[in-house]
Amino acid sequence: MEYSSLHRQLATMKKSFFDQGFLDEQFFQIEELQDDVSPNFVEEVVTLFFKDSLRLMGNIDHALEKFPQDFDRLDSLIHQLKGSASSIGAAKMKNECTVFRDFCDKENQEGCIRSFQKVKKEHACLRQKLENYFQLLRQVGPVAKATRSGN
Amino acid sequence: MIVEERKGTRDQFPVGMRVLAVDDNPICLKLLEALLVRCQYKVTTTDKAITALNMMRENRNKFDLVISDVHMPDMDGFKLLELVGLEMDLPVIMLSANGETQTVMKGISHGACDYLLKPVRIEELRNIWQHVIRRRKFEKSCCTDSDNRDDGLKVLANSEDGHWAADDHNGKITKKRKDQSEADEDDSEDNIENDDPSSQKKPRVVWTIELHRKFVAAVNQLGIDKAVPKKILDLMNVENLTRENVASHLQKYRLYLKRLSVVAGQQASMVAAVGGRNSSYLNMASLNGFRNYYAIGGSRQLPTVLGSLQPTGVLGRMNSSSTLAMQGLLPSPTVQLCGMHKSTSNPCNTDLGRIQGIVAPGNRQMNLLHGVPMNLEPEQFPQLKLLQEPRNQLPAGFSDSGFTVGPKSNSFPIGTTNPLFVQAHEQHNRTGGLQNHSVKMSSSSSELLDFNLQDISQFTSNNRSGDGSWQGASGSTEDPTSSLSILAPFGNIALSSGNIGANISSVTTHAVTKPFDEFANTMAAPLHDAITNNNINNHVRSLNGNTMAMPPVHDDSRPSNFSLDNSIQSWDYSINSNTVSSRYSNPLLSKLRTDEATARFHSSGIAVGEKNLGATAVVQGNFGTSLVRQDCMIDRSTVDGQLKFKGGYESENSRLHSGINSNGSCLADVVNSMVKPQDDDMLFGDIDMGCDLYSIGACMCSLWT
């Protein structure tokens, strides 16, 4: 009971991520790569993403502060962030990065700052959601195993 | 960083294919690794380009394929790409979140065999092994000699069993190209690893820094023009190094140099020396180069010279397909060779029809070789390596010269055939031919790029075929009909001095009656030499010149010893915006000049149209009726101060020229090196016109507008 309800919860949660556009297909690809050899692949990648993206965002913050007119630098940084986001399927974040990039192209400093705020916001939001997700997943995991072995 | 190796079965290629993944983004790297593992490849990862290079240098046999990100902090992905291509000759796939055409073009011109966008999907990775095979095959075919061919067949047989030799290096596995099996003399790929050759054991030569240094020292000592594999080999004095290895490496090196010098040469405008023999070479070459470039990317508006070339002979074939493709300019058979050269990743090889290479990046307007089928995969373009395609198509004579005649079959992919030319060619080149017609590519400033066909004929310095067929160029026009007249219908070539104003007057080379083969050989020969000798740096053009000068085969068996080298030296064309002028002073050419049957090099005018710089070179060799005509259109727009073949071209050019590679050196290489891929505009410079020219050697590019 609990088991299946947790599963259902998980499924619903995941579905909502997709429906709301937080995640896209790429996330499925990552899940596909999880197997016996790498049983925690998804979580590993996501964790790595959040860690690395924090670093990148820190660099962008720094650049916006110190070299606000250096659009090339900003462009390069956001490019990396965008690459990471798209790799894990973080759709909303990726889109915000694109917006930021456009502002960079137009050399619109104000626009850059604003859109970067949005990037950070999306980042925080996604992070929260995925943390919840994995927590739930961890709960479900062992339960599932236990159930199986129990039978 | 992380080095993981999973056990893979080498014998079940592509399973177990060894991939090196380089990406500074840890998430992407991790993901990529997982995907590759899922495809059952053996993966090694690193986040630093330097580390990757070191790993590869340590043991060149260590990897089959490299996948690299474009934006990396320690080294630009394109730079890595070039280095890998040059030193290790491994296929490289670029990866980036940036999918802009320009960037992709740049990747291709630098020699990437593929360009994937992030996030990369597993389906795409499942197919990357084909790049490895393709490269091996091409290389093999380029450099294979008869033994190799046999081996190749055997290997093929093996593979047919469903069992791929782990290192297909041997070659020639795929027999897509029958020509491959045939002719190929020449160097075996030195980088081909033969770990487990199924049929032939070819120890792979790893070009370590030390070895490369020795090589460069030897080349410098001999003089780039005179550096022939045999001599280099002797000077290097390294055990277990074969002439083939050296030849193949030399080819690459030339390409590299060419690329470097192209930058310098960019400014040079191609000045077609009217009447100047030398220039003609140059012009042609440049034209060719241009053509190729254009062809490659451009809108193939150029009438495919190749197509027209279809001429009977091999020549036709040669040129048309590969040449044009490759070089866009040279239709001559030799040219094809050139074209076919193996480009690093270039598919040009087997088929003449494959006009590889010149894919003008984004150049819509380029009408390069119209119709020339560019088989060259753009990505591979930059690495055009001269393939030594079996010369099936070429008359027997060629075989030895190591021409790599592109696809032998006649596949001229060139779209448009120019019956006109062909015919003209056949019947006779106009006798009086253009004596020294130089193909002029004039830029808007109306400079004419004149190619002197005659000079071209001089090229064949080394006629490998031993019959001095080159001499033809000098005018041994014995028989007009037999001579290759390139350019017959020059008239049509309206050199449009349009923007680029390349006017290439058709220079008809009066082909000597020598059979095509010979001529081809000769052509090839000179090409090579020419290439070698010229300062690659400055002149790609020379190469071009060489190529262009297809010495008519002279049956007098006048020893053709035109050393291309000498002659070409002076070429130098600068591509200026709107001007494609190559200046070529080729002493050799003058030598060649033969009053009577001088090989005339007709180049149709290079029409530099508003955005199209088209040069059609029609090369008629004495091969009989091969008429090589290449039209290259130079896109004017590109010329904006320089022929711009952006990005794409650059690399392509070089590759295009692969040209004849009898010694494994191909003009293309030279040209390529001269042509330096750069993303900025001067693509033109990059265009290895030379190469094409070479290939065209016999063919003249007829510029026409």
Tab-separated table of N, CA, C and O in Angstrom, chain B residues 285-336:
chain	number	residue	atom	x	y	z
B	285	ALA	N	45.532	27.159	-60.602
B	285	ALA	CA	45.532	26.538	-59.302
B	285	ALA	C	44.609	27.278	-58.405
B	285	ALA	O	43.783	26.727	-57.729
B	286	SER	N	44.792	28.479	-58.467
B	286	SER	CA	43.941	29.213	-57.568
B	286	SER	C	42.530	29.000	-57.945
B	286	SER	O	41.656	28.865	-57.141
B	287	LEU	N	42.405	29.002	-59.140
B	287	LEU	CA	41.039	28.839	-59.556
B	287	LEU	C	40.527	27.558	-59.044
B	287	LEU	O	39.450	27.437	-58.545
B	288	ASN	N	41.365	26.695	-59.236
B	288	ASN	CA	40.924	25.410	-58.788
B	288	ASN	C	40.588	25.483	-57.357
B	288	ASN	O	39.611	24.992	-56.889
B	289	GLY	N	41.470	26.085	-56.777
B	289	GLY	CA	41.239	26.128	-55.369
B	289	GLY	C	39.914	26.785	-55.145
B	289	GLY	O	39.082	26.340	-54.403
B	290	PHE	N	39.799	27.776	-55.834
B	290	PHE	CA	38.581	28.495	-55.603
B	290	PHE	C	37.440	27.645	-55.925
B	290	PHE	O	36.455	27.589	-55.256
B	291	ARG	N	37.675	27.042	-56.951
B	291	ARG	CA	36.583	26.285	-57.343
B	291	ARG	C	36.207	25.349	-56.314
B	291	ARG	O	35.114	25.143	-55.988
B	292	ASN	N	37.155	24.831	-55.886
B	292	ASN	CA	36.783	23.832	-54.936
B	292	ASN	C	36.040	24.432	-53.833
B	292	ASN	O	35.079	23.928	-53.348
B	293	TYR	N	36.561	25.456	-53.532
B	293	TYR	CA	35.884	26.033	-52.420
B	293	TYR	C	34.503	26.300	-52.763
B	293	TYR	O	33.593	26.065	-52.044
B	294	TYR	N	34.484	26.825	-53.832
B	294	TYR	CA	33.149	27.206	-54.138
B	294	TYR	C	32.325	26.020	-54.303
B	294	TYR	O	31.219	25.911	-53.893
B	295	ALA	N	32.958	25.210	-54.919
B	295	ALA	CA	32.162	24.055	-55.231
B	295	ALA	C	31.666	23.491	-53.968
B	295	ALA	O	30.551	23.085	-53.830
B	296	ILE	N	32.557	23.520	-53.144
B	296	ILE	CA	32.133	22.860	-51.974
B	296	ILE	C	30.988	23.484	-51.339
B	296	ILE	O	30.019	22.917	-51.032
B	297	GLY	N	31.146	24.590	-51.120
B	297	GLY	CA	30.041	25.062	-50.363
B	297	GLY	C	29.108	25.755	-51.243
B	297	GLY	O	27.954	25.893	-51.017
B	298	GLY	N	29.669	26.207	-52.191
B	298	GLY	CA	28.851	27.167	-52.879
B	298	GLY	C	27.734	26.547	-53.577
B	298	GLY	O	27.470	25.385	-53.558
B	299	SER	N	27.180	27.319	-54.168
B	299	SER	CA	26.039	26.889	-54.840
B	299	SER	C	26.501	26.215	-56.016
B	299	SER	O	26.653	26.697	-56.932
B	300	ARG	N	26.751	25.306	-56.097
B	300	ARG	CA	27.313	24.802	-57.268
B	300	ARG	C	26.808	25.369	-58.511
B	300	ARG	O	26.168	24.767	-59.277
B	301	GLN	N	27.055	26.472	-58.632
B	301	GLN	CA	26.567	26.932	-59.893
B	301	GLN	C	27.522	26.654	-60.946
B	301	GLN	O	27.237	26.667	-62.103
B	302	LEU	N	28.592	26.450	-60.567
B	302	LEU	CA	29.551	26.286	-61.624
B	302	LEU	C	29.147	25.123	-62.435
B	302	LEU	O	28.760	24.116	-61.944
B	303	PRO	N	29.269	25.334	-63.539
B	303	PRO	CA	28.902	24.214	-64.377
B	303	PRO	C	29.916	23.202	-64.051
B	303	PRO	O	31.055	23.505	-63.925
B	304	THR	N	29.512	22.170	-63.942
B	304	THR	CA	30.483	21.290	-63.463
B	304	THR	C	31.419	21.077	-64.520
B	304	THR	O	31.162	20.494	-65.522
B	305	VAL	N	32.399	21.498	-64.243
B	305	VAL	CA	33.366	21.329	-65.267
B	305	VAL	C	33.579	19.888	-65.363
B	305	VAL	O	33.771	19.293	-66.383
B	306	LEU	N	33.535	19.437	-64.318
B	306	LEU	CA	33.762	18.040	-64.300
B	306	LEU	C	32.773	17.382	-65.169
B	306	LEU	O	33.043	16.506	-65.941
B	307	GLY	N	31.686	17.839	-64.978
B	307	GLY	CA	30.662	17.184	-65.736
B	307	GLY	C	31.046	17.238	-67.170
B	307	GLY	O	31.021	16.279	-67.900
B	308	SER	N	31.437	18.322	-67.456
B	308	SER	CA	31.719	18.430	-68.859
B	308	SER	C	32.917	17.644	-69.167
B	308	SER	O	33.138	17.195	-70.254
B	309	LEU	N	33.620	17.523	-68.222
B	309	LEU	CA	34.780	16.859	-68.511
B	309	LEU	C	34.580	15.495	-68.854
B	309	LEU	O	35.342	14.835	-69.397
B	310	GLN	N	33.619	15.140	-68.413
B	310	GLN	CA	33.366	13.779	-68.605
B	310	GLN	C	34.139	13.256	-69.729
B	310	GLN	O	34.060	12.257	-70.104
B	311	PRO	N	34.798	13.810	-70.171
B	311	PRO	CA	35.459	13.421	-71.368
B	311	PRO	C	35.820	12.022	-71.285
B	311	PRO	O	35.901	11.404	-70.308
B	312	THR	N	36.017	11.696	-72.218
B	312	THR	CA	36.325	10.357	-72.308
B	312	THR	C	37.317	9.913	-71.368
B	312	THR	O	37.277	9.005	-70.692
B	313	GLY	N	38.217	10.521	-71.418
B	313	GLY	CA	39.300	9.855	-70.753
B	313	GLY	C	39.189	9.865	-69.272
B	313	GLY	O	38.304	10.356	-68.659
B	314	VAL	N	40.083	9.357	-68.878
B	314	VAL	CA	40.202	9.300	-67.464
B	314	VAL	C	40.258	10.698	-67.021
B	314	VAL	O	39.798	11.101	-66.003
B	315	LEU	N	40.854	11.326	-67.787
B	315	LEU	CA	41.051	12.686	-67.406
B	315	LEU	C	39.733	13.257	-67.058
B	315	LEU	O	39.529	13.882	-66.069
B	316	GLY	N	38.926	12.979	-67.929
B	316	GLY	CA	37.652	13.565	-67.667
B	316	GLY	C	37.206	13.103	-66.315
B	316	GLY	O	36.781	13.830	-65.476
B	317	ARG	N	37.379	11.936	-66.181
B	317	ARG	CA	36.849	11.411	-64.964
B	317	ARG	C	37.533	11.991	-63.813
B	317	ARG	O	36.997	12.311	-62.822
B	318	MET	N	38.685	12.036	-64.025
B	318	MET	CA	39.384	12.468	-62.882
B	318	MET	C	38.930	13.781	-62.473
B	318	MET	O	38.620	14.076	-61.382
B	319	ASN	N	38.937	14.485	-63.431
B	319	ASN	CA	38.661	15.804	-63.017
B	319	ASN	C	37.291	15.965	-62.577
B	319	ASN	O	36.989	16.603	-61.625
B	320	SER	N	36.553	15.459	-63.357
B	320	SER	CA	35.237	15.831	-62.995
B	320	SER	C	34.910	15.468	-61.630
B	320	SER	O	34.542	16.270	-60.844
B	321	SER	N	34.998	14.314	-61.415
B	321	SER	CA	34.433	14.098	-60.141
B	321	SER	C	35.257	14.618	-59.057
B	321	SER	O	34.944	15.561	-58.417
B	322	SER	N	36.231	14.013	-58.898
B	322	SER	CA	36.870	14.460	-57.707
B	322	SER	C	37.445	15.803	-57.879
B	322	SER	O	37.432	16.614	-57.010
B	323	THR	N	37.917	15.938	-58.975
B	323	THR	CA	38.592	17.179	-59.037
B	323	THR	C	37.678	18.291	-58.785
B	323	THR	O	37.929	19.171	-58.039
B	324	LEU	N	36.741	18.189	-59.496
B	324	LEU	CA	35.905	19.325	-59.330
B	324	LEU	C	35.500	19.407	-57.934
B	324	LEU	O	35.499	20.396	-57.297
B	325	ALA	N	35.206	18.334	-57.593
B	325	ALA	CA	34.691	18.389	-56.269
B	325	ALA	C	35.749	18.937	-55.420
B	325	ALA	O	35.589	19.795	-54.624
B	326	MET	N	36.775	18.401	-55.640
B	326	MET	CA	37.744	18.797	-54.731
B	326	MET	C	38.216	20.108	-55.018
B	326	MET	O	38.324	20.976	-54.273
B	327	GLN	N	38.548	20.179	-56.089
B	327	GLN	CA	39.147	21.404	-56.271
B	327	GLN	C	38.332	22.291	-57.007
B	327	GLN	O	38.550	23.384	-57.184
B	328	GLY	N	37.523	21.709	-57.461
B	328	GLY	CA	36.668	22.589	-58.143
B	328	GLY	C	37.295	22.987	-59.383
B	328	GLY	O	36.667	23.364	-60.316
B	329	LEU	N	38.477	22.950	-59.402
B	329	LEU	CA	38.971	23.457	-60.623
B	329	LEU	C	39.390	22.436	-61.566
B	329	LEU	O	39.166	22.515	-62.720
B	330	LEU	N	40.036	21.610	-61.121
B	330	LEU	CA	40.639	20.807	-62.110
B	330	LEU	C	39.823	19.689	-62.533
B	330	LEU	O	39.502	18.830	-61.786
B	331	PRO	N	39.534	19.755	-63.592
B	331	PRO	CA	38.842	18.606	-64.068
B	331	PRO	C	39.778	17.532	-64.496
B	331	PRO	O	39.430	16.441	-64.690
B	332	SER	N	40.882	17.864	-64.631
B	332	SER	CA	41.707	16.831	-65.213
B	332	SER	C	41.762	15.630	-64.349
B	332	SER	O	41.533	15.673	-63.174
B	333	PRO	N	42.093	14.716	-64.922
B	333	PRO	CA	42.123	13.483	-64.195
B	333	PRO	C	43.074	13.594	-63.076
B	333	PRO	O	42.878	13.094	-62.007
B	334	THR	N	44.023	14.201	-63.350
B	334	THR	CA	44.947	14.252	-62.278
B	334	THR	C	44.266	14.953	-61.185
B	334	THR	O	44.421	14.684	-60.047
B	335	VAL	N	43.599	15.776	-61.652
B	335	VAL	CA	42.967	16.543	-60.651
B	335	VAL	C	42.159	15.666	-59.794
B	335	VAL	O	42.108	15.757	-58.617
B	336	GLN	N	41.612	14.866	-60.417
B	336	GLN	CA	40.768	14.062	-59.618
B	336	GLN	C	41.576	13.435	-58.589
B	336	GLN	O	41.216	13.280	-57.467
